[in-house]
mmCIF file of C-alpha atoms and ligand atoms in Angstrom:
data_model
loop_
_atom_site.group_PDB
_atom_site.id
_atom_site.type_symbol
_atom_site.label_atom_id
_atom_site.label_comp_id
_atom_site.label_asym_id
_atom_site.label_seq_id
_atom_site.Cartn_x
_atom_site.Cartn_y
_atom_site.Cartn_z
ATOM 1 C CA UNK A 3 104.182 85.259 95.974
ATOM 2 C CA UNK A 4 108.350 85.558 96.049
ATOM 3 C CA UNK A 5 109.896 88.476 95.204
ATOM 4 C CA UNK A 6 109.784 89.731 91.535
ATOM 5 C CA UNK A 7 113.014 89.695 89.239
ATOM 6 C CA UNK A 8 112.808 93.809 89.457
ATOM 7 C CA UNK A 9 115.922 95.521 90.496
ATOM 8 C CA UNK A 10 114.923 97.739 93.341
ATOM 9 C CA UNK A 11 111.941 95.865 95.052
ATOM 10 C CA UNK A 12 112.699 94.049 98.507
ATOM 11 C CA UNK A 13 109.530 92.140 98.551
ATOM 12 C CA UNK A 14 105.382 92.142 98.246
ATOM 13 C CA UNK A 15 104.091 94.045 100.823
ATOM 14 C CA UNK A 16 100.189 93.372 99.433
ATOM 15 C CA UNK A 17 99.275 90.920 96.445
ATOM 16 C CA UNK A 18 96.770 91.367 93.872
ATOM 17 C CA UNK A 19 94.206 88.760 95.745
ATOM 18 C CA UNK A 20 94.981 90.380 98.712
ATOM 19 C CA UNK A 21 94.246 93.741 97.024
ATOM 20 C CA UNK A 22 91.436 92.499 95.222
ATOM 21 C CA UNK A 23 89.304 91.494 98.295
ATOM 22 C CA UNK A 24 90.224 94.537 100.622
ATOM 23 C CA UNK A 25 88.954 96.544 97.313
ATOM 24 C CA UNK A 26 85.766 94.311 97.393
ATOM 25 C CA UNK A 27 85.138 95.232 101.382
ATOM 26 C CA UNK A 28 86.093 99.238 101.050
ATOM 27 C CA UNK A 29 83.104 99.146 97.854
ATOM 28 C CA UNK A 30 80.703 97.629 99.617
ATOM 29 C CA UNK A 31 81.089 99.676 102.668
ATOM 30 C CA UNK A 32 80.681 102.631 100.356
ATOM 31 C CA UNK A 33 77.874 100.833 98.589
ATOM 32 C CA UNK A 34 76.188 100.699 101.992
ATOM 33 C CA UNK A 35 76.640 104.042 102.735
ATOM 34 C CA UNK A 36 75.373 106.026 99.476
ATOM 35 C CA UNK A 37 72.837 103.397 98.959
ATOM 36 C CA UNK A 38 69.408 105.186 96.965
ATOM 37 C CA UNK A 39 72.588 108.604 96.208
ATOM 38 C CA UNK A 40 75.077 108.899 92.876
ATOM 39 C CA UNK A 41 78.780 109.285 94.179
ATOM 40 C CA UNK A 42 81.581 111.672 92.554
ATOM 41 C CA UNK A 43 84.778 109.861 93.266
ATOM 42 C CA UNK A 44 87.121 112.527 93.115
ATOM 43 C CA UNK A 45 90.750 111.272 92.121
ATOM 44 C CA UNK A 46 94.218 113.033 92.685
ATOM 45 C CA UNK A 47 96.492 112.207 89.402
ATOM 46 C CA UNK A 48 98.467 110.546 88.847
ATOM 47 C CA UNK A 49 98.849 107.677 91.773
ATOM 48 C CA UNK A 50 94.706 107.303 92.829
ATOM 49 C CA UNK A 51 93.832 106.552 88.652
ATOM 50 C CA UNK A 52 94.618 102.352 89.254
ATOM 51 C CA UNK A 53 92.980 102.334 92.586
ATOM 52 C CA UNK A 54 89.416 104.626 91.659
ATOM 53 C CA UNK A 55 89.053 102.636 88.472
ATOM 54 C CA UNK A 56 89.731 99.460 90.543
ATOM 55 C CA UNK A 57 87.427 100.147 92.945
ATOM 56 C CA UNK A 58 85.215 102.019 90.873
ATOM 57 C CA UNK A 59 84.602 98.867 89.311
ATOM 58 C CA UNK A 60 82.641 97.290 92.599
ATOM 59 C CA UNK A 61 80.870 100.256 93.463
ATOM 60 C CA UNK A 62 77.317 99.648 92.931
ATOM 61 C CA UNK A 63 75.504 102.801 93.794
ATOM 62 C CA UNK A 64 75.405 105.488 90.373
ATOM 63 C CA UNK A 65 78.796 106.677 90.132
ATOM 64 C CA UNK A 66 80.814 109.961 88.557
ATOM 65 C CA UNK A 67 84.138 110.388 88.517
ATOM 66 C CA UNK A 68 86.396 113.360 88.030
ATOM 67 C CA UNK A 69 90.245 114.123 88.419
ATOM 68 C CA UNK A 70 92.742 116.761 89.603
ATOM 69 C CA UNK A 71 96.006 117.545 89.163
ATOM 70 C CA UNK A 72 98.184 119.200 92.103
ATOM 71 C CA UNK A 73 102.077 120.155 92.527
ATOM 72 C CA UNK A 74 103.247 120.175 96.142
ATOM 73 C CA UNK A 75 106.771 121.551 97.226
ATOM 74 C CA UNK A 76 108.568 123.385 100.080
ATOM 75 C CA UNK A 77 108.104 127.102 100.569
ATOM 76 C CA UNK A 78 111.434 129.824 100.465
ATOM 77 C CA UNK A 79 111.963 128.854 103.910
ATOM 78 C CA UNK A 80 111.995 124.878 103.122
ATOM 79 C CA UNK A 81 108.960 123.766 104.800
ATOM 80 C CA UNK A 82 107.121 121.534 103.358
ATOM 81 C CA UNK A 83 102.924 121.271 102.521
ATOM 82 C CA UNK A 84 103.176 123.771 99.955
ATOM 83 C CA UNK A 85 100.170 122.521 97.425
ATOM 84 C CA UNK A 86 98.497 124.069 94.210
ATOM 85 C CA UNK A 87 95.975 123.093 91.856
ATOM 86 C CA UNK A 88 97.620 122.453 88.473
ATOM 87 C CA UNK A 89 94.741 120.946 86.741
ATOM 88 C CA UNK A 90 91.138 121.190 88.130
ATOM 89 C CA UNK A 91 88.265 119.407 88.161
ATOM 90 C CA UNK A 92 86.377 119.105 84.628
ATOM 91 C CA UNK A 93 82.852 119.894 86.313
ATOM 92 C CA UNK A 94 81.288 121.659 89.489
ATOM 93 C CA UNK A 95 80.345 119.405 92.830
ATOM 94 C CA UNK A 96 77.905 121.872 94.057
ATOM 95 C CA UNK A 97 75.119 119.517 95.569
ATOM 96 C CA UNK A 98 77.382 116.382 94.840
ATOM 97 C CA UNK A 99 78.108 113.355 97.400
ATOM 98 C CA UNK A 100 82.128 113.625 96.894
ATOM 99 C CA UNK A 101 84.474 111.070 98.199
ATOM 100 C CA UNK A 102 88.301 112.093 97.137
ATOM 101 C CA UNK A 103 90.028 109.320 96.044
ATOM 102 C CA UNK A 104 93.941 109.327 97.119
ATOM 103 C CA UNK A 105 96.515 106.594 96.613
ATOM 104 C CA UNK A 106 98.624 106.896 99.878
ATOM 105 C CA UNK A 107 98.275 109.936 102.743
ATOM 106 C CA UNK A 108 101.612 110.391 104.136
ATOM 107 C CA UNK A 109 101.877 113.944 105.752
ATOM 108 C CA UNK A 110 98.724 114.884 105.016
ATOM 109 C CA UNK A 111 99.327 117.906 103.746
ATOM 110 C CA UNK A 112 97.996 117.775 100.282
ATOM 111 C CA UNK A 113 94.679 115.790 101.815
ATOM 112 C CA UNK A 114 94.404 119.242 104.097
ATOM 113 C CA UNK A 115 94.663 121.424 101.238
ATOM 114 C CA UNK A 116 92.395 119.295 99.069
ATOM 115 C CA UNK A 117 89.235 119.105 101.574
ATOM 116 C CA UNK A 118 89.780 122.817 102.911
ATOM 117 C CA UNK A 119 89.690 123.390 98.520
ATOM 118 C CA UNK A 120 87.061 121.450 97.693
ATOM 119 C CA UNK A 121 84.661 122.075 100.797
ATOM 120 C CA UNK A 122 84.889 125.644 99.366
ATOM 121 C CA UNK A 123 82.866 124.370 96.184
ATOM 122 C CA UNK A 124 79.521 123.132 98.422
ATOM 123 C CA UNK A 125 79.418 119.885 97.700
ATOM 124 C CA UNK A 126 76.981 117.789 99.656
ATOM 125 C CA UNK A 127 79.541 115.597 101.467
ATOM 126 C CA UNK A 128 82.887 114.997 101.102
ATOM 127 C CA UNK A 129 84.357 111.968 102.354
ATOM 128 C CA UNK A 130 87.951 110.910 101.659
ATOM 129 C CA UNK A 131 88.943 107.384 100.255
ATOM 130 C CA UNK A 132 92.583 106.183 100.468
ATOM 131 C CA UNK A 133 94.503 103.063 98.989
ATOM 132 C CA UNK A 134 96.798 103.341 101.762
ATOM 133 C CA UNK A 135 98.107 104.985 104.966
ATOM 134 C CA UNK A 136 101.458 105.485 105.979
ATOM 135 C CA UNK A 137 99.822 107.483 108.981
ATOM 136 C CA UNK A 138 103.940 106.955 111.006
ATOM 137 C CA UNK A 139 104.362 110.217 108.331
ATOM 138 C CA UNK A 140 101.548 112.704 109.591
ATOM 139 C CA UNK A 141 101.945 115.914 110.502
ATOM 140 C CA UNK A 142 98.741 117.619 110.085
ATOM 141 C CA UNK A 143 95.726 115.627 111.032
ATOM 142 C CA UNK A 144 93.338 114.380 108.321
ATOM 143 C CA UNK A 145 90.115 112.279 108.434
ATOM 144 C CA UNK A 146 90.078 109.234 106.674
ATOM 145 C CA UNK A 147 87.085 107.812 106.059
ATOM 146 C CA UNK A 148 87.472 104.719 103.978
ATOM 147 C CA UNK A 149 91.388 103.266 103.876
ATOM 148 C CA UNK A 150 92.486 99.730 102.262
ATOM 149 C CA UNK A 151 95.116 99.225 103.601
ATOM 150 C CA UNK A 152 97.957 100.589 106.813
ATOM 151 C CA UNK A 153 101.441 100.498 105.712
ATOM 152 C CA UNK A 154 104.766 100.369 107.840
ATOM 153 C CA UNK A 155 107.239 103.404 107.126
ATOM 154 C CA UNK A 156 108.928 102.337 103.640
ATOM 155 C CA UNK A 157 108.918 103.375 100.560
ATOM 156 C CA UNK A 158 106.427 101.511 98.416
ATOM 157 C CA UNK A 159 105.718 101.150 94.903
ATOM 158 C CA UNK A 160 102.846 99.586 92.613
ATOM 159 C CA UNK A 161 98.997 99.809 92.102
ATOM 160 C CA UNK A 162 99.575 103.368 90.945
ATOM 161 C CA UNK A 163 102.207 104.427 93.407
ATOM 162 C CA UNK A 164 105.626 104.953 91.523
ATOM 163 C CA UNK A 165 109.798 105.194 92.030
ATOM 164 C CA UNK A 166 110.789 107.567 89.547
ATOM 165 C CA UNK A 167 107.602 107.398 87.544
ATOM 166 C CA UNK A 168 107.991 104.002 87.013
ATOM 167 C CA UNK A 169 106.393 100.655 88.791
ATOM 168 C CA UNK A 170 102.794 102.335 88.695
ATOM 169 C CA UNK A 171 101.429 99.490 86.233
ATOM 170 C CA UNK A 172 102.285 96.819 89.106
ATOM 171 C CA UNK A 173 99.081 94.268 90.029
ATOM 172 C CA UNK A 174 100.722 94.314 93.897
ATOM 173 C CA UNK A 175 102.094 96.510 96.355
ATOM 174 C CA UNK A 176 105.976 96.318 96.903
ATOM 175 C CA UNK A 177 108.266 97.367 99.872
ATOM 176 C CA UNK A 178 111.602 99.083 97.794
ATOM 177 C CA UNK A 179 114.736 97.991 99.235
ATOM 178 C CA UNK A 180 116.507 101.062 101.704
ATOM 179 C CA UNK A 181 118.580 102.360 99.435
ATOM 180 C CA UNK A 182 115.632 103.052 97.030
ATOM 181 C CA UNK A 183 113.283 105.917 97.933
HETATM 182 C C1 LIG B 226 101.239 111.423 96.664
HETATM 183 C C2 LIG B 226 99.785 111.045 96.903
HETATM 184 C C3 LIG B 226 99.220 112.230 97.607
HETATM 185 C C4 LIG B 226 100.403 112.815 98.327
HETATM 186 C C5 LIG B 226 100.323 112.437 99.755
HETATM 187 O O1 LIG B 226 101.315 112.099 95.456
HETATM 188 O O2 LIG B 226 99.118 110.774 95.709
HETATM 189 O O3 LIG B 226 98.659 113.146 96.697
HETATM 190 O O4 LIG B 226 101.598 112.266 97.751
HETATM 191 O O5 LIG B 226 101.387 112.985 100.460
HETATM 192 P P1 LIG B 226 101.172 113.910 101.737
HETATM 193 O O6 LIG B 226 100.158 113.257 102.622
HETATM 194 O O7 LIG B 226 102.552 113.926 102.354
HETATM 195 O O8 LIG B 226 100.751 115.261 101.277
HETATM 196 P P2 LIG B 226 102.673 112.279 94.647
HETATM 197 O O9 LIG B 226 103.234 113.633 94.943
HETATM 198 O O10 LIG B 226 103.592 111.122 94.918
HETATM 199 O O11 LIG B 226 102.180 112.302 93.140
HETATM 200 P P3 LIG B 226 101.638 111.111 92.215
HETATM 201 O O12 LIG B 226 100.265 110.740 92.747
HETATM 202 O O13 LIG B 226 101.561 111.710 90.847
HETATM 203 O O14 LIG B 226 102.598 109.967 92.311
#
């Protein structure tokens, strides 16, 4: 695939058949693994929504799903990792087999937050799902269970990730160009 006519975007880092069949692998994997259980995919708004319903979709084990919200920002002091629950989830996990759904882990800040959080509730496991990992950025570590895709250290936008809110709807993953991001 070339570049797409949108201002911004250096190139495809990931296509959609690319995408596509690394979703196909990551479901089956998790098919495997909760095989005869019903899985709560837990996703983080707004970026995770394209990739859990994507994946969702080839997940053949029964299957929940549920969302959060969260804000992150820097503290008085300017360091970062500060992360809050802004909406929560619509139903208890007590007794459930979790897996958190995230788009990207970066820092892994809000990951930290979000397992120390939701271990809290008792679920039965909690396993953590991302679309990609830009693990160049971490600071705190995180495990990573399940992970499409490891990405070089650039700012990227589509299959729910965005540049200003926008780009989320893109089929493919795209590398913006430096002075973007
Ligand atoms: C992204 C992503 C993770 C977080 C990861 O969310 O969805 O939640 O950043 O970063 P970290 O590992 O450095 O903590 P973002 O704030 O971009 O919100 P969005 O999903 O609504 O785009």
């Amino acid at each position: 695939m070339s570049a797409p006519a949108i201002p911004g975007i250096e190139r495809v880092l990931f296509t959609e058949e690319q995408i596509e069949a690394r979703l196909c692998e990551v479901a089956a994997e998790i098919s495997r693994n909760y095989a005869g259980r019903t899985v709560k995919l837990v996703g983080v708004l707004k970026g995770s929504v394209f990739f859990l319903t994507a994946l969702a979709r080839h997940i053949e084990v029964p299957l929940k799903i549920d969302f959060l919200g969260i804000s992150s920002f820097s503290n008085k002091s300017g360091s970062p990792g500060v992360v809050r629950i802004a909406k929560d989830l619509d139903e208890s996990i007590e007794g459930d087999d979790v897996i958190l759904v995230e788009d990207i882990v970066d820092t892994g800040f809000t990951l930290r937050y979000l397992l120390q959080n939701l271990a809290g509730r008792a679920p039965n496991s909690l396993a953590v799902c991302t679309f990609l990992d830009r693990n160049s950025r971490r600071i705190v570590q995180v495990p990573v269970d399940y992970r499409c895709f490891e990405i070089p250290d650039r700012f990227v936008v589509g299959f729910g990730l965005d540049y200003n809110q926008l780009y989320r709807n893109l089929g493919y993953v795209a590398v913006m160009k430096p002075d973007k991001g």
